[in-house]
Every structure is written in C-alpha cells, then in structure tokens.
C-alpha angles and dihedrals in degrees: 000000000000116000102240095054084053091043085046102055096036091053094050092043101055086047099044102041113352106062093045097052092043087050083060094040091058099050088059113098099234106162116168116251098249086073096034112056084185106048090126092069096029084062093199105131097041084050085048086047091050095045098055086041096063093042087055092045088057101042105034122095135278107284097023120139123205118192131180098225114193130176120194115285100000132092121266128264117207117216132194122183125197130194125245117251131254092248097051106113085173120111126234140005127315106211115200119192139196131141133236097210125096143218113247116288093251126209122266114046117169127262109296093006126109139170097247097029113097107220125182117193113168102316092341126113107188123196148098112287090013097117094004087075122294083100101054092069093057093037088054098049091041090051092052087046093050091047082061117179091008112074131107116224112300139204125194112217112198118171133181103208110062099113089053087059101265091295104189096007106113088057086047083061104046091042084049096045097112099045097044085060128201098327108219094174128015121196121189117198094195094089129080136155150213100312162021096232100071151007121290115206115179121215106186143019136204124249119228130220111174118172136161113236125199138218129188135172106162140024095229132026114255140197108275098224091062104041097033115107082016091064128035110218129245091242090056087050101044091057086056097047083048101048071057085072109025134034103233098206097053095012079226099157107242106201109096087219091067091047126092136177108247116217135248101240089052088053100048081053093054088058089055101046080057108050081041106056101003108200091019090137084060105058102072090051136084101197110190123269098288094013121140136195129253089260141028087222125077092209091051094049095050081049091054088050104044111024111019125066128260137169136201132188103244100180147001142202136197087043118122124213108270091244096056090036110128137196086275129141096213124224094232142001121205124197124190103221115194125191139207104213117189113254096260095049115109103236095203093054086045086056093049097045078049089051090046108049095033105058105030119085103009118188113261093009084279115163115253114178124184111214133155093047118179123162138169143184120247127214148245118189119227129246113301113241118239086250089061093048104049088054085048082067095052099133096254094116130042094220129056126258117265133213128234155156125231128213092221137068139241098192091198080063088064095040098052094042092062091044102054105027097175098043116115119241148229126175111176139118142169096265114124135189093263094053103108095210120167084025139052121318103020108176141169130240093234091193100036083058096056088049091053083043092064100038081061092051087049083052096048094049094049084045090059089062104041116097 
C-alpha cells in the first residue's frame, strides 16, 4: 500500500464528505446524559447517532452492515460491521472506537464561536464534539476505506455515553459478544497528545474514584456565638479527616490502597516526554501572576499526573454564598472528593480503604458518611507487537511517534482490556494541547486528523497481514 494513494484519498475524503457531515454533527446538541437529565425527550443524541449512521451507510463498503443498537435505560451505541477483504491474510477483528455524546456547552465562547455552531477558520474546525469525539467516526471509516484491499474484518463501536462514564457499556459488550468476534487490535481514537508534529499513543490511563463525604455535628445550625469553642465545627472536621488521605504539605496521597509501583519503562517515557517538549504540563495552564507548579521538574510532574495518585475538592455543599454567610456555626459541611488513581490500582479495594479511614473513628464522635460512591479502573496497554510498531513507523509524520501516559480515563479502554486480553492496542487521536475540549473554543486540527487518519489506515492494513 504505497503512502500517496493513502494520503490521496484521505485527503479527498475528508474534503469531499468528512468535513461537511461533522460540520452538521456538531451543530447537534448532543449533550451526555450525565449533563442532560432529559436526553430521552430531547432526542439529541439519538438525532447525533442517526446522523453519523446515515453518513456511514452511505460511505461504508459493499456488504457492510450498520445497526442502532439500544438497551433499556442507557444511551444507544451505534455499531457497523464490515467485511474482511479478499487479500487479508490476518486473523481476527479490528475494533475502532469513538463516542457521539458531548461534554456541556460551557459559558464564554469567543466572538463569533459557539458550542453548536461549526465554524471553519483556516484548518480549524471550532465546536462543541469536533476533536472530543464526533471526528473520530468519519476518520475510522475513512481510514478502512484508504487502507483499500488490505483490512481484517472491522467493527465500528460508537457509543453515546462516554462522558457520562460508559453507563450501560459493559452490558453493550456482553450482549455484542458474538458479533464483535474474536478482537485481535483495538484502536481507540479518544486519545491525543502534546502536539501537531507527530503520533501520540497512550500507554496508560488513570483510574477514577470520586465520593461525597459528610460531615455533621448538630441537628440544627446554631449561633455561632453560642455553639463556637462547644462544638467543633464540621469544617474543622472535615480537614482532619482530609490530612487522613493526603499529606497537605506534598498532596502525596497517604492510603497504601491508592499507591502503586510505576514501571520502569513509564518512567523512562516520562524522561523522554521531558527532554522532548520541556515544560509541555505547563502549556495548557494559566497559573495566576507568582504562581508556581507542584514540582520544579517537568518529568516529575508528567509522572504526578499520569502514574501517581491526587486528589481535588470538586464540589462542596452546606456552604452559603460569602455574601449571605452569618455568624452560624452549620450542622454539616460536604465536600465531593474526587481522586486520580494510577492505571494498576484497583479502584474497588481504594473506595473501601476511603470508607474505612474516613468514617471510623471521627474526631469528636462527629457523623461522616460516604454516598455517591463511583470508581473505575484505569489502564495500562500491553506491550505493542512488532507488527504494530513497524506501521507506527508508516512515513505519515516527519517525526517519530511518541509514547505517554494521560491523567484522565476512557473507561471502554478498561473494559476492553479485560475482555480481550491478547489484542494489540492503540490508544491516539487528534486531540493537542491547545484543543480546548470540555471548555470554550473546542476545535479540531483538521489537518493533524487526516494525518491520524492515515496512520490508522497504515495500522489496519498491517493488521490485515499479521498472523
């Protein structure tokens, strides 16, 4: 498969019929239904679902076959599967993900920018869902069709709940099982990196555990004249319940169960993340006039965001508004904690050690309670074949990939990796530093995403002669 009839094609498709159906997926409202209690009768995301699945009926090879498929109470996936050619000698499925739901429209767009209004400026497409993932269907497809007689069978997994943390997908899978085959390479397109110049491949993701905790010490508020220096407050309970988890001083996270060994080999690319784009965990950040970072070195710093535990307070309750604070002392005080967890940490065992420690034992006999509990793994990708990383190194960029680990979570990435233990893997994307995505201005590398297009193609295709 020679590189310019790939280029070629990529480069006309996304013209031709990419760019003008993602324009009209991103005008669709498709908020996930974490952020949207009514997204039944809103009807968005099944209108985002139907729209990418017309634009794959037209576009996907001769015996395809595209199906909406929806369980009770959870959001639809939608599902194409496309035959293998007749020259793939390879063995087994290749599975490509992205997801049609979108993160909240967010206040403060520039002049002449909106969350549901495509906008194209030079090789910018702005909108809400344009890099974070509405690309990542068209750019799949395209990618199977570029990589012409030399693909293994395909499916296409597009689901409309990731940002609501996968609700429902683990079901999706068993109830798909048969049909999703025996899945020799996934490749996930919701990932990205620091850059335009080269290919991101992440090798591992961080787990999440997020929980309110509680504290009361009356039944009723009371003048805090009367109660203050009687009663210690639940503030003052809650930060000693806190320095229990996290050490205020380093923010290093105290409970073993929240701990893990980083290997050698993450830490190595780390180093070389470092010495590559020094700085590189700064430049999405506006850190206030004077302010400084966690640490004084750029690898540690990639490390404390990718392998090592954190938490922040989200959110909080029982808290007035400063300006109709009075001179109180409050019954309670909650706090949403929300946890970073490193990708081989199992997130069930960290909630119970935050149960534990949290609720036994409370100063001054006060009440903490832990609700609103949610917790998943993270991930960390095997070892690439020798197959994978010789089409890694196809040509389509200048610069060679580049290895790293992300702070955040996909949770198909988790799922997938305990279903299909021996697949290959490839997490990437055309999201940058730069890309705004969850807040204003969110916009796609138009050309950076052609390019990842045809890297995949380059994949699938080496993919199609491995045995």
């Amino acid at each position: 498969m020679e590189i310019e009839q790939v280029r070629a094609h990529v480069e006309a498709a996304w013209a031709e019929r990419v760019l003008p159906s993602l324009a009209e997926f991103v005008a669709i409202p498709a908020v996930s239904p974490a952020y949207d209690a009514q997204w039944r009768e809103r009807g968005h995301l099944r209108r985002a679902v139907e729209h990418v699945r017309g634009w794959i009926e037209a576009n996907a090879p001769a015996g395809s076959t595209v199906d909406v498929v929806e369980l009770d109470g959870v959001p639809p996936l939608l599902l194409a599967e496309i035959p293998a050619t007749p020259g793939a000698s390879g063995e087994g499925t290749a599975l490509l993900y992205g997801h049609l739901d979108k993160q909240p429209p967010f206040d403060g767009w520039s002049e002449g920018l909106g969350p549901w209004q495509p906008v194209v400026r030079g090789d910018r497409l702005y909108g809400r869902g344009a890099v974070d993932d509405g690309y990542a269907a068209y750019a799949a497809l395209t990618a199977v069709r570029a990589a012409g007689g030399e693909h293994c069978r395909v499916v296409l997994v597009l689901e409309a709940g990731e940002e609501s943390g996968s609700p429902g997908l683990p079901d999706y899978l068993d109830h798909l099982a048969d049909r999703l085959g025996r899945v020799s390479l996934v490749t996930c397109l919701d990932s990205g990196g620091g850059d335009f110049e080269r290919l991101w491949v992440t090798r591992s993701l961080r787990g999440i555990l997020q929980a309110t905790l509680t504290v009361a010490v009356l039944q009723e508020a009371v003048h805090s004249g009367i109660a203050s220096g009687v009663v210690a407050s639940s503030f003052r309970i809650l930060r000693l319940l806190l320095d229990r988890l996290e050490d205020p001083a380093t923010g290093r996270i105290l409970l073993p169960e929240l701990n893990a060994p980083i290997p050698p080999e993450r830490v190595a690319d780390a180093q070389r993340l470092a010495e590559l784009r020094p700085l590189s965990t700064l430049r999405p950040l506006s850190l206030v006039a004077g302010g400084r970072p966690a640490d004084d070195d750029e690898a540690e710093r990639i490390l404390n965001n990718t392998w090592r535990p954190t938490l922040s307070v989200t959110g909080a309750a029982g808290l007035p508004d400063v300006a109709e604070a009075g001179a109180v002392l409050r019954a309670s005080t909650s706090l949403r904690l929300s946890f970073r967890l490193p990708p081989t940490v199992n997130a069930a065992d960290a909630a119970a050690a935050l149960e534990r420690v949290t609720t036994t034992d409370v100063p001054f006999g006060a009440s903490a309670t832990l609700t609103d509990v949610m917790a998943q793994d993270g991930w960390c990708a095997p070892e690439p074949p020798a197959w994978l990383s010789a089409a890694l190194e196809s040509g389509v960029f200048e610069a060679p990939h580049q290895f790293m680990g992300l702070g955040g979570g996909i949770p198909f990435m988790q799922m997938l990796g305990q279903a299909y233990p021996d697949a290959a893997f490839l997490v990437t994307g055309a999201v940058g530093a730069e890309s705004n995505m969850h807040v204003p201005d969110e916009w796609l590398n138009i050309p950076f995403a052609r390019q990842v297009t045809e890297a995949v193609a380059h994949v699938l295709a080496a993919h199609a002669l491995q045995r």
